[in-house]
C-alpha positions as a printed NumPy array, in Angstrom:
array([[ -7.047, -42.255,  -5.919],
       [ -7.067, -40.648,  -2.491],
       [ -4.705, -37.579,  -1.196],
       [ -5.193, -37.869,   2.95 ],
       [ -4.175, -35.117,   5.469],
       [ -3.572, -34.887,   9.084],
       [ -3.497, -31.658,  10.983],
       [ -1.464, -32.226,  13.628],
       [  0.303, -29.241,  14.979],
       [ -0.46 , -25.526,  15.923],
       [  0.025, -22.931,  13.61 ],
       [  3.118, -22.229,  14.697],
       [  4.672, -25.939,  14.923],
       [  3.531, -26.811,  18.577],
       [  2.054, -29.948,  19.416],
       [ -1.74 , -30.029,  19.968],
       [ -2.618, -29.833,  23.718],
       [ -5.47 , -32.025,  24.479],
       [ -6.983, -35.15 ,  24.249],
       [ -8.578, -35.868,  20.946],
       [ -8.388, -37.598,  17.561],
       [ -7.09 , -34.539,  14.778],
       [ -8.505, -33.039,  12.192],
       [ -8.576, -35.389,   9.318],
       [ -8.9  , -34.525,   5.426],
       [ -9.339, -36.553,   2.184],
       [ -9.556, -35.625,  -1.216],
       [-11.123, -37.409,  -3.624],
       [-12.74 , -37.351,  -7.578],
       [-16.494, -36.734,  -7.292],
       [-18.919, -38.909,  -8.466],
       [-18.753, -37.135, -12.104],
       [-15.635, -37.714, -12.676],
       [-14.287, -34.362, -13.324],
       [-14.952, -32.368,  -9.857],
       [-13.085, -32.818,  -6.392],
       [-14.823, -33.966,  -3.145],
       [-13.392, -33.14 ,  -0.013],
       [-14.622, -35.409,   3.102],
       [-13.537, -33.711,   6.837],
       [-13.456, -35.851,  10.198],
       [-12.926, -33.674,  12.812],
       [-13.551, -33.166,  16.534],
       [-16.435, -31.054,  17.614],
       [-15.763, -28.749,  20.059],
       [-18.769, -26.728,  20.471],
       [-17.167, -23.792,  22.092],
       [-18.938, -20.797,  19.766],
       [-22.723, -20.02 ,  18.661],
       [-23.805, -21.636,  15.082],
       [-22.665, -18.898,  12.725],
       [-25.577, -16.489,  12.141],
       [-24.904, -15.433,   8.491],
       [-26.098, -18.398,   6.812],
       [-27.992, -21.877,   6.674],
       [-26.272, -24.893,   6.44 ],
       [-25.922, -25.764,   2.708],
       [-25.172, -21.723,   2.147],
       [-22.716, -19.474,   2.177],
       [-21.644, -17.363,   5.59 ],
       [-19.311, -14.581,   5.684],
       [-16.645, -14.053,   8.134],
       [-17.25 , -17.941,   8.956],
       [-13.178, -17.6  ,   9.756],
       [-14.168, -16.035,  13.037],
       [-15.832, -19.405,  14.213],
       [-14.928, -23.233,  14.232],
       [-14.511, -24.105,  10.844],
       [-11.979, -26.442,   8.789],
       [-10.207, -24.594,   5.506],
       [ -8.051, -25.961,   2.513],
       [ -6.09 , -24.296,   0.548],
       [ -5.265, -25.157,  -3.422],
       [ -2.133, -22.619,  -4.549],
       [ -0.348, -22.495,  -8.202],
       [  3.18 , -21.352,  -8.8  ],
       [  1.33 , -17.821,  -9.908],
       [  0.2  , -17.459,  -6.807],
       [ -3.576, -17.949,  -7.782],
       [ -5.387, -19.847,  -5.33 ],
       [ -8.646, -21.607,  -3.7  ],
       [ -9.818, -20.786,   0.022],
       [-12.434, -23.196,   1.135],
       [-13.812, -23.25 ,   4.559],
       [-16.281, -25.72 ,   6.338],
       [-18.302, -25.514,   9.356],
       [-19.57 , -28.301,  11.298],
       [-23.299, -26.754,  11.068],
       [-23.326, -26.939,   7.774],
       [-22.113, -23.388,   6.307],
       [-19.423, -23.104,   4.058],
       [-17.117, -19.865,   2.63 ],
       [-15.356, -20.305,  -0.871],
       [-13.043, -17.755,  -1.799],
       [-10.769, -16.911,  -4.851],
       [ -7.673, -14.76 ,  -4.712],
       [ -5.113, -14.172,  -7.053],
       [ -2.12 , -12.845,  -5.448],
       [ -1.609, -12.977,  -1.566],
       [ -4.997, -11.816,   0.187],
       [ -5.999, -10.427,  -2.895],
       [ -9.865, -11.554,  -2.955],
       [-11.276, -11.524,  -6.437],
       [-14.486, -13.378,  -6.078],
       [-16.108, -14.696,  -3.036],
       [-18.945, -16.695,  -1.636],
       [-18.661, -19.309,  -4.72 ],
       [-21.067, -21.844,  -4.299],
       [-20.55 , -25.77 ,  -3.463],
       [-22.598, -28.66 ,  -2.518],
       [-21.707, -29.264,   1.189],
       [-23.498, -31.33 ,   3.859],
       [-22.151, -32.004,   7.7  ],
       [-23.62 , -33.671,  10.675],
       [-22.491, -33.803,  14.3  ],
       [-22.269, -37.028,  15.751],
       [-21.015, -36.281,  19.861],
       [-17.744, -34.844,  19.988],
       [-16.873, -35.1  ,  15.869],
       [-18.315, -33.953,  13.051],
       [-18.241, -34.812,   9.46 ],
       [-18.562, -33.129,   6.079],
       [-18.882, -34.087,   2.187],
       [-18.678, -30.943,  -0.129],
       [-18.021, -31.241,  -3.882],
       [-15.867, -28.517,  -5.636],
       [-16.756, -27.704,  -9.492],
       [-13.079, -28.262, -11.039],
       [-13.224, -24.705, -12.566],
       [-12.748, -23.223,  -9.106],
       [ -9.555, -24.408,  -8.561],
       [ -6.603, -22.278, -10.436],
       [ -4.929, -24.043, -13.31 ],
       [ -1.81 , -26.365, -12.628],
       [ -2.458, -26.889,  -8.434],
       [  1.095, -27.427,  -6.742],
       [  0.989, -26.98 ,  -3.279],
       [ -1.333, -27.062,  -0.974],
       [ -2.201, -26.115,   2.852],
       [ -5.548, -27.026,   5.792],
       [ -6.132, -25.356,   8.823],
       [ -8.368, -25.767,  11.712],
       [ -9.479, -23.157,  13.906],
       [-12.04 , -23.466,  17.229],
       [-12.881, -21.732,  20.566],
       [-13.368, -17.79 ,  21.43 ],
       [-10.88 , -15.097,  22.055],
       [ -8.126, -15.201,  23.689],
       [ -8.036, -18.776,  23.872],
       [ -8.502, -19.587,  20.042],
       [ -7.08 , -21.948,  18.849],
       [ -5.43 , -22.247,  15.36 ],
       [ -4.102, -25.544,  14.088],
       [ -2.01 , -25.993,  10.738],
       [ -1.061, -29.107,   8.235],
       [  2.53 , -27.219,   7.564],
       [  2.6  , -24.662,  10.175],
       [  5.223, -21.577,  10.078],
       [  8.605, -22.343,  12.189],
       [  8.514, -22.002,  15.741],
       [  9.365, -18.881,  17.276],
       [  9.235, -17.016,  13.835],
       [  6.133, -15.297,  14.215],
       [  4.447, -13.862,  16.928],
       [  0.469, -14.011,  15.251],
       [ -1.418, -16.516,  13.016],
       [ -1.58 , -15.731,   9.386],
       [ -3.232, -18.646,   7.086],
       [ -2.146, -16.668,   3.485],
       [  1.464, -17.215,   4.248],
       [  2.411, -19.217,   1.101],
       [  5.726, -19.805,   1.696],
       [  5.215, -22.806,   3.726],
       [  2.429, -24.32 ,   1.659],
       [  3.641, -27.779,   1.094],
       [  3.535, -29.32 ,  -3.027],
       [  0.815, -31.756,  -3.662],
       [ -0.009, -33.455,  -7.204],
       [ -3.756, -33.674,  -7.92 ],
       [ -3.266, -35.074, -11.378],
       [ -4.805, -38.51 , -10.168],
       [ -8.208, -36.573,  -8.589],
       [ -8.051, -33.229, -11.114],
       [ -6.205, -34.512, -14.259],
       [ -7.939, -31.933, -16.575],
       [ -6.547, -29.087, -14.371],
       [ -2.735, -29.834, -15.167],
       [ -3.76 , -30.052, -19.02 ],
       [ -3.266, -27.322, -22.038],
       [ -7.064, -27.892, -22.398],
       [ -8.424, -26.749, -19.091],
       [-10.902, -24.12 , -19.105],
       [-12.575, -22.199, -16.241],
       [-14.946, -19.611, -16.933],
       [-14.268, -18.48 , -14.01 ],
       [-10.427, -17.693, -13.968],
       [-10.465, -16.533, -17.488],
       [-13.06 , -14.172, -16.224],
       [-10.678, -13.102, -13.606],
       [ -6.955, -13.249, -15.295],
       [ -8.393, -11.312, -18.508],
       [ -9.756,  -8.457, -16.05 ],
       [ -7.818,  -4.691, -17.014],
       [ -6.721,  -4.195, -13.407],
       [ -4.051,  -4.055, -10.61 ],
       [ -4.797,  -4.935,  -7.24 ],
       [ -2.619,  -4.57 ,  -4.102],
       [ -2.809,  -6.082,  -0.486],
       [ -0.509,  -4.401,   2.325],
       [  0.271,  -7.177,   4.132],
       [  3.387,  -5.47 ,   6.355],
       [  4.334,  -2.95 ,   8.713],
       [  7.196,   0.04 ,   7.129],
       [  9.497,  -2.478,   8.216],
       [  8.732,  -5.76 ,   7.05 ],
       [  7.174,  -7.1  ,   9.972],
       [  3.884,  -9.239,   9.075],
       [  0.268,  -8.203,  10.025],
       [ -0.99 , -11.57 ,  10.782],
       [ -4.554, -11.799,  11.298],
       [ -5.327,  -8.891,  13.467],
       [ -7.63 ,  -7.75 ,  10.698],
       [ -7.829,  -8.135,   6.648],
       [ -5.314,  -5.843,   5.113],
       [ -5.923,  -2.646,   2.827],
       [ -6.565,  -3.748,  -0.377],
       [ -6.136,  -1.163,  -3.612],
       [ -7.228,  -2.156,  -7.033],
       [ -6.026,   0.   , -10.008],
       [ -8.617,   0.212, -12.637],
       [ -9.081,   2.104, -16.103],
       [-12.262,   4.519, -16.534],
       [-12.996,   5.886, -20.289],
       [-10.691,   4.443, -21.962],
       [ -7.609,   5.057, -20.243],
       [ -8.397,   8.905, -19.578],
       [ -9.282,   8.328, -15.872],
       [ -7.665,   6.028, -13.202],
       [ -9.951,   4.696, -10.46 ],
       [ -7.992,   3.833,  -7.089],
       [-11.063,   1.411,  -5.106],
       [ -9.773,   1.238,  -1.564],
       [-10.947,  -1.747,   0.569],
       [ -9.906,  -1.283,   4.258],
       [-10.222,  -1.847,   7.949],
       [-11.671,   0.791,   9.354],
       [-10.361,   1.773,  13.335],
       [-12.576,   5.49 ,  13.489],
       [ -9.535,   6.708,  14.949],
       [-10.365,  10.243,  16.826],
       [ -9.68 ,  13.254,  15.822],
       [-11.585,  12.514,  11.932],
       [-10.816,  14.92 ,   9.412],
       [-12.013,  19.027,   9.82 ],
       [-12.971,  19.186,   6.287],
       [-16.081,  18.474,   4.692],
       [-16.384,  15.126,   2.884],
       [-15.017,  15.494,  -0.857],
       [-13.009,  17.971,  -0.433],
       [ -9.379,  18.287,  -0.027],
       [ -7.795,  18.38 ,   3.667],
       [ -4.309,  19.08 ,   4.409],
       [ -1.705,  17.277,   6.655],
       [ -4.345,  14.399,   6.426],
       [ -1.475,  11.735,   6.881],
       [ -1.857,  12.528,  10.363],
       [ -5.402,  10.961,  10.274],
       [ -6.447,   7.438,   9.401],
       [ -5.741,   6.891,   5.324],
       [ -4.463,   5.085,   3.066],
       [ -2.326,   5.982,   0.382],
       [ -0.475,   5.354,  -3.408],
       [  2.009,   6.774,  -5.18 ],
       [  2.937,   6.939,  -8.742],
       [  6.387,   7.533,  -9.785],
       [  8.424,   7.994, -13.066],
       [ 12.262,   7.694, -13.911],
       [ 12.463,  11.192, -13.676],
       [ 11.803,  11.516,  -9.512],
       [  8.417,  12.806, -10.307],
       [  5.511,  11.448,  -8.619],
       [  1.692,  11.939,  -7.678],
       [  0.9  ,  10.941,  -4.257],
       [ -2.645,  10.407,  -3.346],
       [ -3.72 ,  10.193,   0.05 ],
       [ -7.763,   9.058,   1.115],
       [ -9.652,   8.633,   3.875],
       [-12.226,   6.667,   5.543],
       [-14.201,  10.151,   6.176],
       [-14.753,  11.303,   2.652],
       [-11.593,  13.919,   2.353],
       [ -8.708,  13.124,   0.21 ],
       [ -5.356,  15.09 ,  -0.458],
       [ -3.616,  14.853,  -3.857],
       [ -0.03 ,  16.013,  -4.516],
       [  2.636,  15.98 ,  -7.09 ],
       [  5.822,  16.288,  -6.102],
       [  8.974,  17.122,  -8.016],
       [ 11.983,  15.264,  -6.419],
       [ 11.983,  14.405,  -3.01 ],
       [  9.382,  15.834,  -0.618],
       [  9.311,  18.752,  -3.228],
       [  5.397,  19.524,  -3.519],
       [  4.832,  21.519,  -6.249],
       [  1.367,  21.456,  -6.566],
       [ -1.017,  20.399,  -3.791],
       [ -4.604,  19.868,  -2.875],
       [ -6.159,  18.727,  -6.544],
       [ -9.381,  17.861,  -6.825],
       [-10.578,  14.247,  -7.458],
       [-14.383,  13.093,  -7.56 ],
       [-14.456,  10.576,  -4.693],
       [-16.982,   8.501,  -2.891],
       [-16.582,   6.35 ,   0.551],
       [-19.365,   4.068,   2.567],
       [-18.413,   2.728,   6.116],
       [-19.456,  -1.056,   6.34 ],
       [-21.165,  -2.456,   9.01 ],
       [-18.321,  -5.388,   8.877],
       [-15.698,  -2.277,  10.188],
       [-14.58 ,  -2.213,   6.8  ],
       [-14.757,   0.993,   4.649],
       [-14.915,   1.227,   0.951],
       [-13.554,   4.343,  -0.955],
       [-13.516,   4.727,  -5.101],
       [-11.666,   7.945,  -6.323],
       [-11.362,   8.587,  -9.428],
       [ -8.485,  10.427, -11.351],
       [ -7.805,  12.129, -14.491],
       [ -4.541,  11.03 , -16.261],
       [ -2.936,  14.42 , -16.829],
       [ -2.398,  13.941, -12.804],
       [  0.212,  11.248, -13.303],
       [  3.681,  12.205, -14.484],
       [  4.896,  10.796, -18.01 ],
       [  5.741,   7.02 , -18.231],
       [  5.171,   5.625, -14.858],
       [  7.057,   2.853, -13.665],
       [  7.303,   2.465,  -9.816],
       [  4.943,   2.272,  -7.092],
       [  4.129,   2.057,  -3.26 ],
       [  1.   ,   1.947,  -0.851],
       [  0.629,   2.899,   2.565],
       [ -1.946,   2.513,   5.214],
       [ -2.094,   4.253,   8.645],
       [ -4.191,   4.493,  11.405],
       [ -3.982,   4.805,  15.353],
       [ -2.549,   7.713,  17.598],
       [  1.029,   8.308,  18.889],
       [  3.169,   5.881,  20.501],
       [  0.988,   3.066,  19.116],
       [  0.414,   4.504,  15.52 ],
       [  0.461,   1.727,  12.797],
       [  2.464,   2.538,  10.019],
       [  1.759,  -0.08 ,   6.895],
       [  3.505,  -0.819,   3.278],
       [  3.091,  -2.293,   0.39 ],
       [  6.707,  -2.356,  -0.189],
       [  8.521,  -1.735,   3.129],
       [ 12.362,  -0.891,   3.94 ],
       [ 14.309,  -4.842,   5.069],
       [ 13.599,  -4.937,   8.913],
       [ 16.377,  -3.46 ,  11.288],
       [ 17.214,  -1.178,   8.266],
       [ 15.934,   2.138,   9.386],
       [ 14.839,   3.781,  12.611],
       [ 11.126,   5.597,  11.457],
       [  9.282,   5.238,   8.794],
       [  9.732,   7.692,   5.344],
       [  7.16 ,   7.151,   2.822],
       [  9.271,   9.404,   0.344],
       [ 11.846,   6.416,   0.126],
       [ 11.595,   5.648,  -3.161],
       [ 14.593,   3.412,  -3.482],
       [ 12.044,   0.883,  -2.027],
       [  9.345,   1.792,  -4.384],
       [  8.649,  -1.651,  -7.153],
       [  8.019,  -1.499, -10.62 ],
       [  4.321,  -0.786, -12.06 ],
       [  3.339,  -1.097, -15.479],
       [ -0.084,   0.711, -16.464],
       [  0.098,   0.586, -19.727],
       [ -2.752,  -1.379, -20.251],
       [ -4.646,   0.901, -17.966],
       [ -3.509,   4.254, -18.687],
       [ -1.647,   3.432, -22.528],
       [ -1.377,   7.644, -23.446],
       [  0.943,   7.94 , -20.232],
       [  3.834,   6.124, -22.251],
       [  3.616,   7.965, -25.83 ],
       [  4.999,  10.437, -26.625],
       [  1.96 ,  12.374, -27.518],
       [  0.922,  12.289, -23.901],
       [ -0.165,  15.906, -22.481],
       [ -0.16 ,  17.408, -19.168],
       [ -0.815,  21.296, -18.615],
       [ -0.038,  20.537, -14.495],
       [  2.973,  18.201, -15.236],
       [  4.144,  20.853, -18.229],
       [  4.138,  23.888, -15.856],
       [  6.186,  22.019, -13.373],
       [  8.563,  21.174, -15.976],
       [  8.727,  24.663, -17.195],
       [  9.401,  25.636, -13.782],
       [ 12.099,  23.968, -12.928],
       [ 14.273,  24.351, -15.868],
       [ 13.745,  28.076, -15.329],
       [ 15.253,  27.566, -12.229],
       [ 18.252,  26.049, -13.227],
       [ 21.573,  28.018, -13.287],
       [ 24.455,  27.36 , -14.563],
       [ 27.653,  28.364, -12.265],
       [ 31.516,  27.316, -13.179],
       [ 29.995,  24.715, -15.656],
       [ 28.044,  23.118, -13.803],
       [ 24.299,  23.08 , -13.656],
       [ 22.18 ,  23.572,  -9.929],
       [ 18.893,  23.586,  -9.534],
       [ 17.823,  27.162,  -7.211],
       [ 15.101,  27.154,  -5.11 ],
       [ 15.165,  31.493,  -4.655],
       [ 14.967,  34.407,  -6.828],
       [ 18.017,  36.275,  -8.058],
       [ 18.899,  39.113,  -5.355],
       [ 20.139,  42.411,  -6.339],
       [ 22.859,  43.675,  -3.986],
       [ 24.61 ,  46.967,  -4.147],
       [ 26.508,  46.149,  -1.053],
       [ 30.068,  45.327,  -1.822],
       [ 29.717,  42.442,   0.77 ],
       [ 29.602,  39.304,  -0.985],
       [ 29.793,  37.526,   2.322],
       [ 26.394,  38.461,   3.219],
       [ 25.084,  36.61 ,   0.547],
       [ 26.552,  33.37 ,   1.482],
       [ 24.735,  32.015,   4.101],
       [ 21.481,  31.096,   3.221],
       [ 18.439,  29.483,   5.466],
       [ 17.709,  25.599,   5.158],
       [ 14.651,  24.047,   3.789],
       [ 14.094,  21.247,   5.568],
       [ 13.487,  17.51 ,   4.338],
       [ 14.048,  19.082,   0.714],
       [ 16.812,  16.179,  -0.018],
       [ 18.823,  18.811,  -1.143],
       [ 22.309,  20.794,   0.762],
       [ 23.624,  23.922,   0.625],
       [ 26.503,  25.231,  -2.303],
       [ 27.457,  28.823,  -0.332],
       [ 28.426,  30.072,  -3.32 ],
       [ 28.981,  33.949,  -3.66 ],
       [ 29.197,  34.95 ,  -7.936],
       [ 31.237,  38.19 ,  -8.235],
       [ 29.796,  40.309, -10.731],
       [ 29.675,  43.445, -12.28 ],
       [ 26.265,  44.058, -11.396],
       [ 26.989,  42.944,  -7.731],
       [ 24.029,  39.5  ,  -8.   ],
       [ 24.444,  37.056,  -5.996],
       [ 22.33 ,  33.74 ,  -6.231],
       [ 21.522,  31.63 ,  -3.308],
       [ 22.253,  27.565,  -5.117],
       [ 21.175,  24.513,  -3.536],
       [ 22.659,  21.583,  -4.981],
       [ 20.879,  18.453,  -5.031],
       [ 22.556,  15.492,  -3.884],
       [ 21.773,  13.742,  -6.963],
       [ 24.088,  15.629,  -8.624],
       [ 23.87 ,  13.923, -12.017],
       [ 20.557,  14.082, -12.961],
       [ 21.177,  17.768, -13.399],
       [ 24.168,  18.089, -15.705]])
């Protein structure tokens, strides 16, 4: 049995321009019986140099950049096979689970092309533990010719007039395919891949910001940030690896590498936050330069302890990517996580980028506010960081800020408000004085102007949060 594909249109659903015979795909069983072959007739247009990162038969990195053919092999958990094939003989295998989330690349394959005028063909054979288990749907792509006149050609493009920039990991137009003719052991209860177990058994959490703050889609500009959550000694340390473009935006950082620099969202960084039930939250903030900034906040924009220390390490790549692995203790994270969000920003003012794992719905606000956490999504780390969720977990920081803030809760005509000044002794008889106290902005909080009579003439300045009932 054969499975035959045509690419026929542009990425975004327009008709190829030019004369020429399409890219054509089949899939097929290998000669063993178990693996898949994949055999590509395709036109040749010779319009870029031979890819210098590899000899044909061998892998090449970044061979996306040059004219190459790529199929796609997706399962309904989003766990999928990249393949790409270049007419000189290099290929690229990739394995992601989750959208853009690259868990293992460069996997090898036994691929041979020739050039024969203006087409080229190619036979590669795929070892049937590569591909995911249970394959349902399916996507190719052809790409050829230099910036800005690249073109990018799709089996089941995106709709016209949707998007304004290629992106090949959209998976919501992947099209369903059945393989159980070619791969039958793949759709059975008795498939094994070494490979996948490897990679579904792994104690981590990894994250691709694929969107703007609101919603809009990256495309292919440039790989996304990737995070990925992993557990150090046995849950008592949390390392955050950060795998990002890196845009050496001017001014860099004023502080030394490792150590803690303030207001450093106004640089190029990326950045996570961990929050619990209870409005608390650690926000972590890194950069490409070495300097991080690590805060936990209590409520809304309420910082309550700032600048913690975190050993952290970062290496520019001569790709323009940077890599960045900090690593933090678990006393930094507030009790029983359970929601999350990632940002990544770079560029200078009007044409800063603003980037989120879990934006606001587009058209729904005006700027962007990291500290929205109605948008934040659940997390579960218990597997990573399991003391955070008994109740014998301990926290000196997280205690004192507890402590704290019940000491600064009063309680005024029955009802409880949280104060954010001291008690001031008056012996004016002017209560009026008293009632009119400065804002704090951005505190998420408004002002009760409250006088309380009393015989000893105090007089409290309240601020009632708007979230009333979490403090009654």
């Amino acid at each position: 049995m054969e499975y035959c594909a045509c690419i026929t249109k542009t990425w975004d659903g327009q008709p190829l321009i030019g004369e020429y015979d399409p890219v054509r795909m089949t899939l097929s069983t290998a000669d063993n019986g178990e693996d898949l072959k994949i055999h590509v007739d395709a036109p040749f247009f010779g319009d870029q140099p031979v890819p210098p990162g590899g000899k044909a038969g061998e892998p090449c990195f970044e061979l996306w950049l040059y004219e190459v053919v790529e199929a796609f092999f997706l399962n309904d958990d989003n766990d999928y096979l990249e393949i790409e094939l270049s007419p000189h003989g290099q290929h690229f295998n990739l394995v992601l689970h989750g959208e853009m989330n690259l868990v293992r690349k460069e996997l090898p394959c036994t691929f041979t092309a020739s050039i024969q005028g203006n087409r080229w063909t190619g036979d590669a054979v795929f070892p049937a533990g590569h591909f995911p288990k249970c394959v349902t749907k399916f996507n190719a792509f052809a790409m050829h010719g230099p910036p800005p006149n690249r073109v990018y050609e799709a089996l089941y493009p995106v709709p016209t007039g949707k998007f304004e920039l290629p992106y090949f990991h959209n998976l919501s137009v992947f099209e369903p395919i059945d393989l159980r003719s070619i791969l039958p052991n793949n759709y059975t209860d008795q498939y094994k891949s070494d490979l996948w177990d490897e990679i579904l058994n792994e104690k981590s959490l990894t994250f691709c910001i694929n969107t703007t703050w609101d919603s809009q889609p990256l495309g292919i500009k440039y790989r996304p940030a990737k995070l990925t959550l992993t557990s150090v000694d046995e849950g008592k340390y949390l390392c955050i690896r950060v795998d990002a473009e890196f845009f050496d935006d001017k001014p860099v950082p004023n502080t030394e590498p490792g150590t803690a620099c303030w207001e450093l969202w106004n640089h190029e960084v990326v950045e996570a936050f961990f929050l619990n039930d209870d409005g608390d939250y650690l926000e972590i903030e890194l950069s490409p330069h070495g300097q991080h900034l690590n805060l936990l906040l209590n409520g809304v924009r309420n910082i309550v302890k700032k600048e913690l220390p975190c050993a952290y390490k970062v290496a520019i790549q001569g790709s323009g990517r940077w890599i960045g692995e900090a690593r933090f203790p678990v006393s930094y994270f507030p009790r029983a996580v359970t929601k999350f969000n990632a940002f990544a920003i770079h560029g200078s003012e009007p044409d800063r980028v603003y980037e989120a794992l879990y934006p606001v719905p587009a058209g729904s606000a005006q700027q962007p506010d990291f500290h929205n956490l109605s948008v934040f999504e659940p997390i579960d780390l218990q597997d990573l960081l399991p003391s955070l969720y008994t109740d014998q977990y301990e926290s000196d920081l997280w205690d004192e800020v507890t402590a704290n803030s019940q000491s600064k809760k009063v309680k005024v005509g029955g009802r409880l408000y949280q104060r954010y000044w001291t008690f001031y002794w008056s012996k004016i008889n002017t209560p009026d004085r008293w009632t009119k106290p400065l804002r704090q902005p951005n505190r998420g909080c408004d002002v009760n102007r409250t006088s309380i009579p009393s015989p000893t003439a105090f007089h409290i300045l309240l601020f009632e949060r708007r979230n009333d009932s979490a403090m009654k």
